[in-house]
């Protein structure tokens, strides 16, 4: 639709990557991250959003654990120096 095109154009102007749930009648090249799916189906949208949310939470947990491990290593190195 016209509103969607305006949104995509505005995002591209400020270098924001576009993620889009797109039907087969859409031009997939308009989004950096197209997700081919039925964008009129509540079940499709719900499934995709749940998967994205889950992946984000896993990634966030992984980053936090990695940072905690690095902090523990730094603390241990400081204790060794004493």
PDB file of N, CA and C in Angstrom:
ATOM      1  N   UNK A   1       0.834  -1.194   0.000  1.00  0.00           N
ATOM      2  CA  UNK A   1       0.000   0.000   0.000  1.00  0.00           C
ATOM      3  C   UNK A   1       0.871   1.246   0.000  1.00  0.00           C
ATOM      4  N   UNK A   2       0.239   2.372  -0.178  1.00  0.00           N
ATOM      5  CA  UNK A   2       0.972   3.634  -0.205  1.00  0.00           C
ATOM      6  C   UNK A   2       1.654   3.904   1.144  1.00  0.00           C
ATOM      7  N   UNK A   3       0.961   3.589   2.238  1.00  0.00           N
ATOM      8  CA  UNK A   3       1.534   3.811   3.576  1.00  0.00           C
ATOM      9  C   UNK A   3       2.769   2.949   3.801  1.00  0.00           C
ATOM     10  N   UNK A   4       2.717   1.705   3.338  1.00  0.00           N
ATOM     11  CA  UNK A   4       3.861   0.809   3.498  1.00  0.00           C
ATOM     12  C   UNK A   4       5.049   1.297   2.684  1.00  0.00           C
ATOM     13  N   UNK A   5       4.798   1.782   1.473  1.00  0.00           N
ATOM     14  CA  UNK A   5       5.875   2.284   0.630  1.00  0.00           C
ATOM     15  C   UNK A   5       6.529   3.497   1.275  1.00  0.00           C
ATOM     16  N   UNK A   6       5.718   4.380   1.838  1.00  0.00           N
ATOM     17  CA  UNK A   6       6.264   5.566   2.513  1.00  0.00           C
ATOM     18  C   UNK A   6       7.137   5.132   3.695  1.00  0.00           C
ATOM     19  N   UNK A   7       6.671   4.164   4.461  1.00  0.00           N
ATOM     20  CA  UNK A   7       7.440   3.681   5.620  1.00  0.00           C
ATOM     21  C   UNK A   7       8.777   3.089   5.194  1.00  0.00           C
ATOM     22  N   UNK A   8       8.752   2.284   4.142  1.00  0.00           N
ATOM     23  CA  UNK A   8       9.983   1.662   3.640  1.00  0.00           C
ATOM     24  C   UNK A   8      10.937   2.736   3.134  1.00  0.00           C
ATOM     25  N   UNK A   9      10.422   3.689   2.378  1.00  0.00           N
ATOM     26  CA  UNK A   9      11.264   4.770   1.856  1.00  0.00           C
ATOM     27  C   UNK A   9      11.899   5.581   2.987  1.00  0.00           C
ATOM     28  N   UNK A  10      11.122   5.889   4.011  1.00  0.00           N
ATOM     29  CA  UNK A  10      11.650   6.648   5.155  1.00  0.00           C
ATOM     30  C   UNK A  10      12.734   5.856   5.889  1.00  0.00           C
ATOM     31  N   UNK A  11      12.527   4.567   6.069  1.00  0.00           N
ATOM     32  CA  UNK A  11      13.522   3.722   6.747  1.00  0.00           C
ATOM     33  C   UNK A  11      14.820   3.690   5.956  1.00  0.00           C
ATOM     34  N   UNK A  12      14.715   3.573   4.649  1.00  0.00           N
ATOM     35  CA  UNK A  12      15.921   3.514   3.811  1.00  0.00           C
ATOM     36  C   UNK A  12      16.686   4.834   3.834  1.00  0.00           C
ATOM     37  N   UNK A  13      15.970   5.952   3.959  1.00  0.00           N
ATOM     38  CA  UNK A  13      16.633   7.262   4.010  1.00  0.00           C
ATOM     39  C   UNK A  13      17.551   7.378   5.217  1.00  0.00           C
ATOM     40  N   UNK A  14      17.167   6.767   6.332  1.00  0.00           N
ATOM     41  CA  UNK A  14      17.973   6.864   7.555  1.00  0.00           C
ATOM     42  C   UNK A  14      18.720   5.554   7.844  1.00  0.00           C
ATOM     43  N   UNK A  15      18.835   4.705   6.810  1.00  0.00           N
ATOM     44  CA  UNK A  15      19.622   3.470   6.868  1.00  0.00           C
ATOM     45  C   UNK A  15      19.140   2.485   7.932  1.00  0.00           C
ATOM     46  N   UNK A  16      17.825   2.408   8.117  1.00  0.00           N
ATOM     47  CA  UNK A  16      17.239   1.417   9.018  1.00  0.00           C
ATOM     48  C   UNK A  16      16.870   0.203   8.177  1.00  0.00           C
ATOM     49  N   UNK A  17      17.405  -0.971   8.497  1.00  0.00           N
ATOM     50  CA  UNK A  17      17.072  -2.159   7.715  1.00  0.00           C
ATOM     51  C   UNK A  17      15.574  -2.480   7.831  1.00  0.00           C
ATOM     52  N   UNK A  18      14.994  -2.896   6.730  1.00  0.00           N
ATOM     53  CA  UNK A  18      13.570  -3.205   6.695  1.00  0.00           C
ATOM     54  C   UNK A  18      13.372  -4.714   6.778  1.00  0.00           C
ATOM     55  N   UNK A  19      12.573  -5.122   7.770  1.00  0.00           N
ATOM     56  CA  UNK A  19      12.169  -6.512   7.918  1.00  0.00           C
ATOM     57  C   UNK A  19      10.690  -6.539   7.561  1.00  0.00           C
ATOM     58  N   UNK A  20      10.308  -7.424   6.647  1.00  0.00           N
ATOM     59  CA  UNK A  20       8.910  -7.435   6.243  1.00  0.00           C
ATOM     60  C   UNK A  20       8.347  -8.816   6.060  1.00  0.00           C
ATOM     61  N   UNK A  21       7.129  -9.023   6.590  1.00  0.00           N
ATOM     62  CA  UNK A  21       6.370 -10.232   6.301  1.00  0.00           C
ATOM     63  C   UNK A  21       5.675  -9.945   4.980  1.00  0.00           C
ATOM     64  N   UNK A  22       6.002 -10.732   3.951  1.00  0.00           N
ATOM     65  CA  UNK A  22       5.573 -10.382   2.604  1.00  0.00           C
ATOM     66  C   UNK A  22       4.910 -11.555   1.894  1.00  0.00           C
ATOM     67  N   UNK A  23       3.760 -11.275   1.288  1.00  0.00           N
ATOM     68  CA  UNK A  23       3.054 -12.266   0.470  1.00  0.00           C
ATOM     69  C   UNK A  23       3.827 -12.530  -0.817  1.00  0.00           C
ATOM     70  N   UNK A  24       3.413 -13.528  -1.542  1.00  0.00           N
ATOM     71  CA  UNK A  24       4.078 -13.870  -2.802  1.00  0.00           C
ATOM     72  C   UNK A  24       3.865 -12.800  -3.875  1.00  0.00           C
ATOM     73  N   UNK A  25       2.889 -11.922  -3.706  1.00  0.00           N
ATOM     74  CA  UNK A  25       2.649 -10.870  -4.689  1.00  0.00           C
ATOM     75  C   UNK A  25       3.442  -9.594  -4.395  1.00  0.00           C
ATOM     76  N   UNK A  26       4.316  -9.641  -3.408  1.00  0.00           N
ATOM     77  CA  UNK A  26       5.133  -8.484  -3.044  1.00  0.00           C
ATOM     78  C   UNK A  26       6.501  -8.549  -3.722  1.00  0.00           C
ATOM     79  N   UNK A  27       7.121  -7.412  -3.843  1.00  0.00           N
ATOM     80  CA  UNK A  27       8.482  -7.341  -4.360  1.00  0.00           C
ATOM     81  C   UNK A  27       9.431  -7.553  -3.184  1.00  0.00           C
ATOM     82  N   UNK A  28       9.991  -8.745  -3.078  1.00  0.00           N
ATOM     83  CA  UNK A  28      10.834  -9.091  -1.928  1.00  0.00           C
ATOM     84  C   UNK A  28      12.107  -8.248  -1.847  1.00  0.00           C
ATOM     85  N   UNK A  29      12.513  -7.643  -2.956  1.00  0.00           N
ATOM     86  CA  UNK A  29      13.743  -6.856  -2.952  1.00  0.00           C
ATOM     87  C   UNK A  29      13.578  -5.505  -2.251  1.00  0.00           C
ATOM     88  N   UNK A  30      12.356  -5.145  -1.858  1.00  0.00           N
ATOM     89  CA  UNK A  30      12.155  -3.867  -1.172  1.00  0.00           C
ATOM     90  C   UNK A  30      12.546  -3.938   0.303  1.00  0.00           C
ATOM     91  N   UNK A  31      12.733  -5.137   0.824  1.00  0.00           N
ATOM     92  CA  UNK A  31      13.114  -5.300   2.233  1.00  0.00           C
ATOM     93  C   UNK A  31      14.479  -5.973   2.311  1.00  0.00           C
ATOM     94  N   UNK A  32      15.282  -5.533   3.259  1.00  0.00           N
ATOM     95  CA  UNK A  32      16.584  -6.182   3.466  1.00  0.00           C
ATOM     96  C   UNK A  32      16.395  -7.589   4.019  1.00  0.00           C
ATOM     97  N   UNK A  33      15.361  -7.767   4.822  1.00  0.00           N
ATOM     98  CA  UNK A  33      15.079  -9.061   5.434  1.00  0.00           C
ATOM     99  C   UNK A  33      13.619  -9.451   5.182  1.00  0.00           C
ATOM    100  N   UNK A  34      13.322  -9.914   3.962  1.00  0.00           N
ATOM    101  CA  UNK A  34      11.942 -10.319   3.689  1.00  0.00           C
ATOM    102  C   UNK A  34      11.631 -11.673   4.327  1.00  0.00           C
ATOM    103  N   UNK A  35      10.442 -11.788   4.865  1.00  0.00           N
ATOM    104  CA  UNK A  35       9.971 -13.055   5.417  1.00  0.00           C
ATOM    105  C   UNK A  35       8.766 -13.473   4.579  1.00  0.00           C
ATOM    106  N   UNK A  36       8.966 -14.421   3.658  1.00  0.00           N
ATOM    107  CA  UNK A  36       7.841 -14.844   2.822  1.00  0.00           C
ATOM    108  C   UNK A  36       6.813 -15.595   3.670  1.00  0.00           C
ATOM    109  N   UNK A  37       5.620 -15.030   3.760  1.00  0.00           N
ATOM    110  CA  UNK A  37       4.547 -15.642   4.548  1.00  0.00           C
ATOM    111  C   UNK A  37       3.245 -14.921   4.231  1.00  0.00           C
ATOM    112  N   UNK A  38       2.170 -15.494   4.692  1.00  0.00           N
ATOM    113  CA  UNK A  38       0.868 -14.878   4.505  1.00  0.00           C
ATOM    114  C   UNK A  38       0.710 -13.752   5.521  1.00  0.00           C
ATOM    115  N   UNK A  39       0.803 -12.512   5.048  1.00  0.00           N
ATOM    116  CA  UNK A  39       0.733 -11.381   5.975  1.00  0.00           C
ATOM    117  C   UNK A  39      -0.691 -11.034   6.390  1.00  0.00           C
ATOM    118  N   UNK A  40      -1.664 -11.789   5.880  1.00  0.00           N
ATOM    119  CA  UNK A  40      -3.059 -11.580   6.284  1.00  0.00           C
ATOM    120  C   UNK A  40      -3.521 -12.615   7.306  1.00  0.00           C
ATOM    121  N   UNK A  41      -2.663 -13.557   7.630  1.00  0.00           N
ATOM    122  CA  UNK A  41      -3.022 -14.630   8.554  1.00  0.00           C
ATOM    123  C   UNK A  41      -2.504 -14.318   9.955  1.00  0.00           C
ATOM    124  N   UNK A  42      -3.425 -14.231  10.889  1.00  0.00           N
ATOM    125  CA  UNK A  42      -3.041 -13.989  12.285  1.00  0.00           C
ATOM    126  C   UNK A  42      -2.109 -15.103  12.771  1.00  0.00           C
ATOM    127  N   UNK A  43      -2.381 -16.344  12.375  1.00  0.00           N
ATOM    128  CA  UNK A  43      -1.548 -17.474  12.812  1.00  0.00           C
ATOM    129  C   UNK A  43      -0.125 -17.330  12.290  1.00  0.00           C
ATOM    130  N   UNK A  44       0.041 -16.916  11.033  1.00  0.00           N
ATOM    131  CA  UNK A  44       1.384 -16.717  10.461  1.00  0.00           C
ATOM    132  C   UNK A  44       2.132 -15.621  11.210  1.00  0.00           C
ATOM    133  N   UNK A  45       1.473 -14.517  11.402  1.00  0.00           N
ATOM    134  CA  UNK A  45       2.106 -13.376  12.067  1.00  0.00           C
ATOM    135  C   UNK A  45       2.462 -13.738  13.504  1.00  0.00           C
ATOM    136  N   UNK A  46       1.549 -14.412  14.192  1.00  0.00           N
ATOM    137  CA  UNK A  46       1.801 -14.829  15.576  1.00  0.00           C
ATOM    138  C   UNK A  46       3.001 -15.766  15.653  1.00  0.00           C
ATOM    139  N   UNK A  47       3.070 -16.734  14.732  1.00  0.00           N
ATOM    140  CA  UNK A  47       4.183 -17.691  14.709  1.00  0.00           C
ATOM    141  C   UNK A  47       5.512 -16.962  14.488  1.00  0.00           C
ATOM    142  N   UNK A  48       5.542 -16.083  13.504  1.00  0.00           N
ATOM    143  CA  UNK A  48       6.782 -15.367  13.172  1.00  0.00           C
ATOM    144  C   UNK A  48       7.223 -14.481  14.333  1.00  0.00           C
ATOM    145  N   UNK A  49       6.295 -13.758  14.921  1.00  0.00           N
ATOM    146  CA  UNK A  49       6.666 -12.893  16.048  1.00  0.00           C
ATOM    147  C   UNK A  49       7.142 -13.696  17.252  1.00  0.00           C
ATOM    148  N   UNK A  50       6.520 -14.847  17.500  1.00  0.00           N
ATOM    149  CA  UNK A  50       6.982 -15.702  18.604  1.00  0.00           C
ATOM    150  C   UNK A  50       8.395 -16.215  18.349  1.00  0.00           C
ATOM    151  N   UNK A  51       8.688 -16.614  17.111  1.00  0.00           N
ATOM    152  CA  UNK A  51      10.026 -17.096  16.770  1.00  0.00           C
ATOM    153  C   UNK A  51      11.067 -15.979  16.892  1.00  0.00           C
ATOM    154  N   UNK A  52      10.733 -14.789  16.407  1.00  0.00           N
ATOM    155  CA  UNK A  52      11.659 -13.650  16.516  1.00  0.00           C
ATOM    156  C   UNK A  52      11.914 -13.285  17.978  1.00  0.00           C
ATOM    157  N   UNK A  53      10.856 -13.276  18.770  1.00  0.00           N
ATOM    158  CA  UNK A  53      10.984 -12.965  20.197  1.00  0.00           C
ATOM    159  C   UNK A  53      11.857 -13.993  20.901  1.00  0.00           C
ATOM    160  N   UNK A  54      11.625 -15.253  20.609  1.00  0.00           N
ATOM    161  CA  UNK A  54      12.407 -16.330  21.220  1.00  0.00           C
ATOM    162  C   UNK A  54      13.887 -16.215  20.840  1.00  0.00           C
ATOM    163  N   UNK A  55      14.156 -15.971  19.569  1.00  0.00           N
ATOM    164  CA  UNK A  55      15.550 -15.840  19.110  1.00  0.00           C
ATOM    165  C   UNK A  55      16.226 -14.643  19.773  1.00  0.00           C
ATOM    166  N   UNK A  56      15.504 -13.549  19.920  1.00  0.00           N
ATOM    167  CA  UNK A  56      16.059 -12.364  20.587  1.00  0.00           C
ATOM    168  C   UNK A  56      16.410 -12.684  22.041  1.00  0.00           C
ATOM    169  N   UNK A  57      15.507 -13.363  22.734  1.00  0.00           N
ATOM    170  CA  UNK A  57      15.749 -13.700  24.141  1.00  0.00           C
ATOM    171  C   UNK A  57      16.936 -14.643  24.298  1.00  0.00           C
ATOM    172  N   UNK A  58      17.075 -15.602  23.416  1.00  0.00           N
ATOM    173  CA  UNK A  58      18.222 -16.516  23.454  1.00  0.00           C
ATOM    174  C   UNK A  58      19.512 -15.740  23.217  1.00  0.00           C
ATOM    175  N   UNK A  59      19.502 -14.858  22.223  1.00  0.00           N
ATOM    176  CA  UNK A  59      20.688 -14.055  21.926  1.00  0.00           C
ATOM    177  C   UNK A  59      21.066 -13.150  23.081  1.00  0.00           C
ATOM    178  N   UNK A  60      20.086 -12.519  23.698  1.00  0.00           N
ATOM    179  CA  UNK A  60      20.342 -11.634  24.825  1.00  0.00           C
ATOM    180  C   UNK A  60      20.932 -12.411  26.002  1.00  0.00           C
ATOM    181  N   UNK A  61      20.391 -13.595  26.273  1.00  0.00           N
ATOM    182  CA  UNK A  61      20.906 -14.439  27.356  1.00  0.00           C
ATOM    183  C   UNK A  61      22.354 -14.844  27.076  1.00  0.00           C
ATOM    184  N   UNK A  62      22.636 -15.196  25.827  1.00  0.00           N
ATOM    185  CA  UNK A  62      23.984 -15.604  25.434  1.00  0.00           C
ATOM    186  C   UNK A  62      24.979 -14.459  25.631  1.00  0.00           C
ATOM    187  N   UNK A  63      24.595 -13.265  25.242  1.00  0.00           N
ATOM    188  CA  UNK A  63      25.471 -12.104  25.395  1.00  0.00           C
ATOM    189  C   UNK A  63      25.715 -11.826  26.876  1.00  0.00           C
ATOM    190  N   UNK A  64      24.668 -11.878  27.682  1.00  0.00           N
ATOM    191  CA  UNK A  64      24.827 -11.629  29.126  1.00  0.00           C
ATOM    192  C   UNK A  64      25.750 -12.663  29.768  1.00  0.00           C
ATOM    193  N   UNK A  65      25.580 -13.929  29.375  1.00  0.00           N
ATOM    194  CA  UNK A  65      26.439 -14.987  29.923  1.00  0.00           C
ATOM    195  C   UNK A  65      27.885 -14.779  29.492  1.00  0.00           C
ATOM    196  N   UNK A  66      28.084 -14.393  28.254  1.00  0.00           N
ATOM    197  CA  UNK A  66      29.430 -14.158  27.740  1.00  0.00           C
ATOM    198  C   UNK A  66      30.103 -13.009  28.483  1.00  0.00           C
ATOM    199  N   UNK A  67      29.348 -11.934  28.710  1.00  0.00           N
ATOM    200  CA  UNK A  67      29.903 -10.790  29.453  1.00  0.00           C
ATOM    201  C   UNK A  67      30.226 -11.178  30.893  1.00  0.00           C
ATOM    202  N   UNK A  68      29.370 -11.985  31.511  1.00  0.00           N
ATOM    203  CA  UNK A  68      29.613 -12.429  32.885  1.00  0.00           C
ATOM    204  C   UNK A  68      30.877 -13.283  32.957  1.00  0.00           C
ATOM    205  N   UNK A  69      31.093 -14.137  31.959  1.00  0.00           N
ATOM    206  CA  UNK A  69      32.300 -14.967  31.929  1.00  0.00           C
ATOM    207  C   UNK A  69      33.549 -14.099  31.781  1.00  0.00           C
ATOM    208  N   UNK A  70      33.475 -13.079  30.925  1.00  0.00           N
ATOM    209  CA  UNK A  70      34.621 -12.190  30.743  1.00  0.00           C
ATOM    210  C   UNK A  70      34.913 -11.428  32.025  1.00  0.00           C
ATOM    211  N   UNK A  71      33.869 -10.987  32.720  1.00  0.00           N
ATOM    212  CA  UNK A  71      34.066 -10.295  34.000  1.00  0.00           C
ATOM    213  C   UNK A  71      34.713 -11.218  35.020  1.00  0.00           C
ATOM    214  N   UNK A  72      34.304 -12.487  35.040  1.00  0.00           N
ATOM    215  CA  UNK A  72      34.878 -13.446  35.987  1.00  0.00           C
ATOM    216  C   UNK A  72      36.356 -13.662  35.687  1.00  0.00           C
ATOM    217  N   UNK A  73      36.717 -13.713  34.432  1.00  0.00           N
ATOM    218  CA  UNK A  73      38.120 -13.899  34.051  1.00  0.00           C
ATOM    219  C   UNK A  73      38.936 -12.699  34.496  1.00  0.00           C
ATOM    220  N   UNK A  74      38.421 -11.510  34.303  1.00  0.00           N
ATOM    221  CA  UNK A  74      39.135 -10.293  34.705  1.00  0.00           C
ATOM    222  C   UNK A  74      39.317 -10.256  36.211  1.00  0.00           C
ATOM    223  N   UNK A  75      38.277 -10.616  36.961  1.00  0.00           N
ATOM    224  CA  UNK A  75      38.381 -10.648  38.421  1.00  0.00           C
ATOM    225  C   UNK A  75      39.439 -11.655  38.839  1.00  0.00           C
ATOM    226  N   UNK A  76      39.457 -12.825  38.238  1.00  0.00           N
ATOM    227  CA  UNK A  76      40.438 -13.857  38.583  1.00  0.00           C
ATOM    228  C   UNK A  76      41.858 -13.387  38.264  1.00  0.00           C
ATOM    229  N   UNK A  77      42.056 -12.678  37.162  1.00  0.00           N
ATOM    230  CA  UNK A  77      43.388 -12.177  36.829  1.00  0.00           C
ATOM    231  C   UNK A  77      43.843 -11.174  37.870  1.00  0.00           C
ATOM    232  N   UNK A  78      42.939 -10.331  38.349  1.00  0.00           N
ATOM    233  CA  UNK A  78      43.281  -9.341  39.378  1.00  0.00           C
ATOM    234  C   UNK A  78      43.662 -10.038  40.681  1.00  0.00           C
ATOM    235  N   UNK A  79      42.983 -11.119  41.025  1.00  0.00           N
ATOM    236  CA  UNK A  79      43.288 -11.856  42.247  1.00  0.00           C
ATOM    237  C   UNK A  79      44.660 -12.516  42.149  1.00  0.00           C
ATOM    238  N   UNK A  80      45.022 -12.987  40.977  1.00  0.00           N
ATOM    239  CA  UNK A  80      46.325 -13.624  40.761  1.00  0.00           C
ATOM    240  C   UNK A  80      47.438 -12.620  40.953  1.00  0.00           C
ATOM    241  N   UNK A  81      47.246 -11.380  40.506  1.00  0.00           N
ATOM    242  CA  UNK A  81      48.272 -10.355  40.620  1.00  0.00           C
ATOM    243  C   UNK A  81      48.563  -9.991  42.077  1.00  0.00           C
ATOM    244  N   UNK A  82      47.602 -10.166  42.950  1.00  0.00           N
ATOM    245  CA  UNK A  82      47.771  -9.790  44.364  1.00  0.00           C
ATOM    246  C   UNK A  82      48.651 -10.727  45.061  1.00  0.00           C
TER     247      UNK A  82
END
